[in-house]
Amino acid sequence: MRLISLFGLPFVAALASAAVPFKGCQHKVKESIHGPPRGWSRHSPAPKHHMLELKIALPQPKFQELEQHLWEVSDPSHPRYGAHLSKEETDALTAPHPETLDIVNEWLASHGLAEESLIRSSANDWVTIRVPVGLAEEMLDTTYYIYKHAKSGESIVRTTSYSLPEILHNHVDLIQPTTMFARFKAFKSTLHWGNQAQPPVLSTSTGTITGPAGNQVDASCNSSVTISCLKQLYNSVAYNTSATNGNKLGLTGYLGQYANNMDLQQFYQLENPSAYGSNYTFVSINGGLNNQTYAAAGIEANLDTQFGFGLTWPTPGTFYSTGGEPPFNPDMLTPTDTNEPYSYWLDYVLSQPMLPQTISTSYGDDEQTVPFTYATRVCAGMAVLGARGVSVMFSSGDFGVGDGDANPATQICYSNDGLNVTKFLPDFPASCPYVTTVGGTVNIPETAVFFSGGGFSNYFVRPAYQEVAVSEYLAKLAPGTYEGLYTPYGRAYPDVSAQAMHFAVVYQGQTIPVAGTSCSSPTFASFVSMLNDARLNVGKTPLGFLNPFLYSSGYTALNDITAGNNPGCGTQGFNATTGWDPVTGFGTPDFEKLKALVLSMP
């Protein structure tokens, strides 16, 4: 088990002579895993001429300084609150040491890779190269194989260990794709979500229910969640957003998830007629597409855009489509095999001078399928976004404390370290301490939805901002509860929650019910976007990284969820209770209360 605080990532500059003798230099293992995660099996050696796009992460020696900026500009009680950094400032704080650049450049050149063949990130902390498998194996002293995933049928080219010349070890954090088997799937509850179109959502409920804000909510919202339902439930019916104050909402799409524009317009006609005819900005990253044929429509992408942009209209919206997992067919020798969507997305957004103030993502995977080094670097990228004033939300996952490969009541969850220890399986990036993670609720009055992902990271230690709240929760557990199944001092999640079932989404021209924390994250993010709108209207800065605010005072403006649990791994999981809990966090938004609170801050 490897828990770290990203405060003070180690960097040791290795002094080198002007000429580094890479040829013949002894290699030393840089990273290895016990074997492929459960569900993956080795198929055959990778063809030597198959092209790999390798991303090389270089150390960020000033990250500790950047993190200190993040804490200060995100803490409402600090004099620097809201003084977010610029792109140029964060680039300077994440740039590698010049000596690192020199040594890595010389190593690449020794393998025939000249500067013009390299792709560098904005801060020069990532270098991307395209090389055939044969050359990658020579550079990394390894052997690549084709691995197949039994359940999905996917094939990828990976290795379980790679090495570098010893002189490079302090100058390279990681190289991928090598040991990473994460699929970064969309968070959709397979217990509720059919891949085929279902009958239209119809509700026969009449009358009203008293919501948590004391206002009346249509009773039909217990069986079909609409934009109107969410605005009623979360107390924002009276608020109208602006299209002219610079506020923007960003939504991400991966794995070939396309947002169908005809479905979006049909959704607007049904749920927000004022938005009918409006559009969003489409941004393609790493070859990401947005195929507009009905057959290519993605339920996840439709859900995100319909509810995210529908709730916040007329706030301008951006939909990022990131390529990174082409349908690799080992027999057809597909030209390039990657599967690193988050690093490609981060590369792009961090290179932009202006960003949406609020961004939601509904994708992730078991933390243990993501190499520790990769997880820490992607998480560090999220810290950069926070320092720049972006509120980043992620879904908490849809399988309680487990991984969703079996009935949660009987599912057995194992570690992937060769020991096959029974343990809960946290999700990533939900477990990153620099994002706001959103769990799920259901019904009115709200309770925790049973698939709401939650728990404790095995990679990241609990950040200071949640020490009091999480300690109070753990103190309520009976002694010995789930002892050994989770890491009690790990980063705990989720932070907040929102509705996660019965969302009425238009898909291929039909209205279907959708469930999952894929619903929760864009929903909560939409209300955060409205809060940013309110602050910008009075000349204040956007909220940026939310968690220091949420854990210090923001929780007082949330609806506490005190019933429900998140079963998995053959257990009942954790329970929702008064205060923070690892099922629903601090609860769901009360927009008017939150607005009053954020407008009272600097």
Coordinates of C-alpha atoms in Angstrom, one line a residue, residues 184-460:
F184 CA -11.6 4.7 -17.6
K185 CA -15.1 3.6 -18.2
A186 CA -18.1 5.9 -18.0
F187 CA -19.8 5.7 -14.6
K188 CA -23.1 4.2 -15.3
S189 CA -24.8 1.7 -13.0
T190 CA -25.1 -1.5 -15.0
L191 CA -27.9 -2.5 -12.5
H192 CA -30.1 0.2 -13.9
W193 CA -28.9 1.3 -17.3
G194 CA -29.7 -0.6 -20.4
N195 CA -27.6 -0.2 -23.5
Q196 CA -30.7 -0.3 -25.7
A197 CA -33.4 2.4 -25.8
Q198 CA -36.1 1.7 -23.3
P199 CA -39.8 2.7 -23.4
P200 CA -40.4 6.5 -22.9
V201 CA -40.4 7.7 -19.3
L202 CA -43.9 8.2 -18.1
S203 CA -45.0 9.5 -14.7
T204 CA -48.4 9.1 -13.2
S205 CA -47.5 10.8 -9.9
T206 CA -49.5 13.9 -9.0
G207 CA -49.4 16.5 -6.3
T208 CA -46.3 17.8 -4.5
I209 CA -43.8 16.8 -1.9
T210 CA -42.1 19.1 0.5
G211 CA -38.4 19.4 -0.4
P212 CA -35.5 20.0 1.9
A213 CA -35.6 23.8 1.4
G214 CA -39.2 23.8 2.6
N215 CA -40.5 24.4 -0.9
Q216 CA -42.9 22.2 -2.9
V217 CA -41.5 19.7 -5.4
D218 CA -43.6 17.9 -8.0
A219 CA -44.3 14.3 -6.8
S220 CA -43.5 13.1 -10.3
C221 CA -39.9 13.8 -9.6
N222 CA -39.8 10.6 -7.6
S223 CA -40.1 8.6 -10.8
S224 CA -38.7 10.8 -13.5
V225 CA -36.1 13.4 -12.9
T226 CA -36.1 16.5 -15.2
I227 CA -34.5 19.9 -15.2
S228 CA -37.5 21.3 -13.5
C229 CA -37.3 18.7 -10.8
L230 CA -33.7 19.5 -10.0
K231 CA -34.3 23.2 -9.9
Q232 CA -37.2 22.7 -7.5
L233 CA -35.4 20.2 -5.3
Y234 CA -32.2 22.2 -5.1
N235 CA -33.9 25.5 -4.7
S236 CA -32.9 27.5 -7.8
V237 CA -36.2 28.0 -9.5
A238 CA -35.9 31.8 -9.2
Y239 CA -32.4 32.1 -10.5
N240 CA -31.5 33.0 -14.0
T241 CA -28.0 32.7 -15.4
S242 CA -26.2 35.2 -17.7
A243 CA -24.6 34.6 -21.1
T244 CA -22.4 37.7 -21.0
N245 CA -20.4 37.7 -17.8
G246 CA -17.7 35.3 -19.0
N247 CA -19.0 32.3 -17.0
K248 CA -18.7 28.9 -18.8
L249 CA -19.4 25.2 -18.1
G250 CA -17.2 22.5 -19.4
L251 CA -18.1 18.8 -19.8
T252 CA -15.8 16.0 -20.9
G253 CA -16.3 13.0 -23.1
Y254 CA -14.1 10.0 -23.7
L255 CA -14.1 6.5 -25.2
G256 CA -16.1 7.5 -28.3
Q257 CA -19.0 9.1 -26.4
Y258 CA -20.7 11.5 -28.8
A259 CA -23.3 14.1 -27.8
N260 CA -26.1 14.0 -30.4
N261 CA -27.3 17.5 -31.3
M262 CA -30.7 16.4 -32.6
D263 CA -31.4 14.6 -29.2
L264 CA -30.2 17.8 -27.4
Q265 CA -32.7 20.0 -29.3
Q266 CA -35.5 17.5 -28.6
F267 CA -34.5 17.5 -24.9
Y268 CA -34.6 21.3 -24.9
Q269 CA -38.1 21.3 -26.4
L270 CA -39.3 18.9 -23.7
E271 CA -37.4 20.3 -20.6
N272 CA -36.1 23.8 -21.4
P273 CA -37.8 25.4 -24.4
S274 CA -36.0 28.7 -23.9
A275 CA -32.7 26.9 -24.8
Y276 CA -34.1 25.4 -28.0
G277 CA -31.9 26.3 -31.0
S278 CA -28.9 27.1 -28.8
N279 CA -25.6 25.2 -29.1
Y280 CA -22.4 24.5 -27.3
T281 CA -18.7 24.8 -28.3
F282 CA -17.2 21.5 -29.4
V283 CA -13.5 20.9 -28.8
S284 CA -11.7 17.9 -30.2
I285 CA -8.6 16.7 -28.3
N286 CA -6.2 14.0 -29.6
G287 CA -8.5 13.1 -32.5
G288 CA -11.7 13.1 -30.4
L289 CA -14.9 13.2 -32.6
N290 CA -18.5 14.0 -32.2
N291 CA -20.2 11.8 -34.7
Q292 CA -23.8 13.0 -35.3
T293 CA -25.3 9.8 -36.7
Y294 CA -28.1 8.5 -34.4
A295 CA -26.3 5.2 -34.2
A296 CA -23.3 6.9 -32.7
A297 CA -25.2 8.8 -30.0
G298 CA -23.8 8.1 -26.5
I299 CA -26.0 7.9 -23.5
E300 CA -23.3 9.3 -21.3
A301 CA -22.5 12.2 -23.6
N302 CA -26.2 12.9 -24.1
L303 CA -26.9 12.8 -20.3
D304 CA -24.0 15.2 -19.6
T305 CA -24.8 17.8 -22.3
Q306 CA -28.6 17.7 -21.9
F307 CA -28.7 18.2 -18.1
G308 CA -25.4 20.2 -17.8
F309 CA -26.2 22.7 -20.5
G310 CA -29.9 22.5 -19.9
L311 CA -29.7 23.4 -16.3
T312 CA -27.2 26.3 -16.8
W313 CA -28.5 27.9 -20.1
P314 CA -27.8 30.5 -21.3
T315 CA -24.3 30.1 -19.8
P316 CA -22.0 29.1 -22.7
G317 CA -21.0 25.4 -22.6
T318 CA -18.0 23.5 -23.9
F319 CA -18.0 19.8 -24.7
Y320 CA -14.5 18.2 -24.9
S321 CA -14.2 15.0 -26.9
T322 CA -10.9 13.3 -26.1
G323 CA -9.6 10.4 -28.2
G324 CA -7.2 8.0 -26.7
E325 CA -8.6 4.5 -27.0
P326 CA -9.1 3.5 -30.6
P327 CA -10.8 0.2 -31.3
F328 CA -7.5 -1.7 -31.4
N329 CA -7.7 -5.0 -33.4
P330 CA -4.4 -6.9 -33.0
D331 CA -5.2 -8.8 -36.2
M332 CA -5.7 -5.7 -38.2
L333 CA -2.7 -4.0 -36.8
T334 CA -4.4 -0.7 -35.9
P335 CA -1.7 2.0 -36.4
T336 CA -1.6 3.4 -32.8
D337 CA -2.7 2.1 -29.5
T338 CA -3.0 4.4 -26.5
N339 CA -5.5 4.7 -23.6
E340 CA -4.3 7.7 -21.7
P341 CA -7.3 10.0 -22.0
Y342 CA -6.8 12.1 -18.8
S343 CA -3.2 13.1 -19.6
Y344 CA -4.2 14.1 -23.2
W345 CA -7.1 16.1 -21.9
L346 CA -5.0 17.8 -19.2
D347 CA -2.3 18.5 -21.7
Y348 CA -4.8 20.4 -23.8
V349 CA -6.7 22.3 -21.2
L350 CA -3.6 23.4 -19.3
S351 CA -2.2 24.8 -22.5
Q352 CA -5.2 27.1 -22.9
P353 CA -5.0 30.7 -21.4
M354 CA -8.8 30.7 -20.6
L355 CA -10.8 27.8 -19.2
P356 CA -14.4 27.2 -18.1
Q357 CA -14.8 28.0 -14.4
T358 CA -16.6 24.7 -13.8
I359 CA -15.8 21.3 -15.4
S360 CA -17.5 17.9 -14.8
T361 CA -16.3 14.4 -15.7
S362 CA -18.2 11.1 -15.2
Y363 CA -15.5 8.6 -16.0
G364 CA -13.0 6.5 -13.9
D365 CA -11.8 3.1 -12.9
D366 CA -10.6 1.1 -10.0
E367 CA -7.7 2.9 -8.4
Q368 CA -5.6 -0.2 -8.3
T369 CA -5.7 -0.5 -12.2
V370 CA -4.0 2.9 -12.4
P371 CA -0.3 2.9 -11.8
F372 CA 0.6 4.8 -8.7
T373 CA 2.9 7.1 -10.6
Y374 CA 0.3 7.9 -13.2
A375 CA -2.4 8.6 -10.6
T376 CA -0.2 11.1 -8.8
R377 CA 0.7 12.9 -12.0
V378 CA -2.9 13.2 -13.2
C379 CA -4.0 14.2 -9.7
A380 CA -1.3 16.9 -9.8
G381 CA -2.8 18.2 -13.0
M382 CA -6.1 18.6 -11.2
A383 CA -4.3 20.7 -8.6
V384 CA -3.1 23.0 -11.4
L385 CA -6.6 23.4 -12.6
G386 CA -7.7 24.3 -9.1
A387 CA -4.9 26.8 -8.7
R388 CA -6.1 28.4 -12.0
G389 CA -9.6 28.9 -10.5
V390 CA -11.4 25.9 -12.0
S391 CA -13.9 23.9 -10.0
V392 CA -13.4 20.2 -11.1
M393 CA -16.0 17.6 -10.3
F394 CA -15.9 13.8 -10.8
S395 CA -18.5 11.1 -10.3
S396 CA -17.8 8.9 -7.3
G397 CA -18.5 5.6 -9.1
D398 CA -21.4 3.3 -9.3
F399 CA -20.5 0.1 -7.4
G400 CA -20.5 1.1 -3.8
V401 CA -17.3 0.0 -2.1
G402 CA -16.7 -2.6 -4.8
D403 CA -15.9 -2.8 -8.5
G404 CA -19.2 -3.8 -10.1
D405 CA -18.1 -7.2 -11.5
A406 CA -20.7 -9.1 -9.5
N407 CA -23.7 -8.8 -7.3
P408 CA -22.7 -6.4 -4.5
A409 CA -24.1 -8.7 -1.9
T410 CA -21.9 -11.6 -2.8
Q411 CA -19.0 -9.9 -4.7
I412 CA -15.5 -10.7 -3.5
C413 CA -13.0 -7.9 -4.0
Y414 CA -9.2 -8.6 -4.2
S415 CA -6.1 -6.5 -4.2
N416 CA -4.0 -6.6 -7.4
D417 CA -0.6 -6.9 -5.7
G418 CA -0.3 -10.7 -6.0
L419 CA -1.5 -11.2 -2.5
N420 CA -5.2 -11.4 -3.4
V421 CA -6.1 -9.7 -0.1
T422 CA -9.8 -9.1 0.3
K423 CA -10.3 -5.3 0.3
F424 CA -12.6 -2.5 -0.8
L425 CA -11.8 -1.0 -4.2
P426 CA -11.7 2.8 -4.4
D427 CA -12.1 4.6 -7.7
F428 CA -9.8 7.1 -9.4
P429 CA -9.8 10.0 -10.2
A430 CA -12.6 10.2 -7.5
S431 CA -9.9 9.5 -4.9
C432 CA -7.7 12.5 -6.0
P433 CA -7.7 15.1 -3.1
Y434 CA -7.7 18.0 -5.6
V435 CA -11.1 17.3 -7.1
T436 CA -14.6 17.5 -5.8
T437 CA -16.2 14.0 -5.9
V438 CA -19.9 13.7 -6.2
G439 CA -21.9 10.7 -4.9
G440 CA -25.5 9.8 -5.6
T441 CA -28.9 10.1 -4.0
V442 CA -32.5 9.0 -4.9
N443 CA -36.1 9.9 -4.1
I444 CA -37.6 12.8 -2.2
P445 CA -37.0 12.9 0.7
E446 CA -33.5 12.0 -0.4
T447 CA -31.6 9.0 0.7
A448 CA -28.2 7.6 -0.5
V449 CA -28.6 5.5 -3.7
F450 CA -27.2 2.1 -3.0
F451 CA -24.7 2.2 -5.9
S452 CA -23.1 5.5 -4.8
G453 CA -19.3 5.0 -4.9
G454 CA -17.5 6.0 -1.7
G455 CA -14.6 5.0 0.5
F456 CA -11.0 5.7 1.2
S457 CA -8.0 5.9 -1.2
N458 CA -5.1 3.5 -1.0
Y459 CA -2.9 6.0 -2.8
F460 CA -3.5 9.4 -1.3

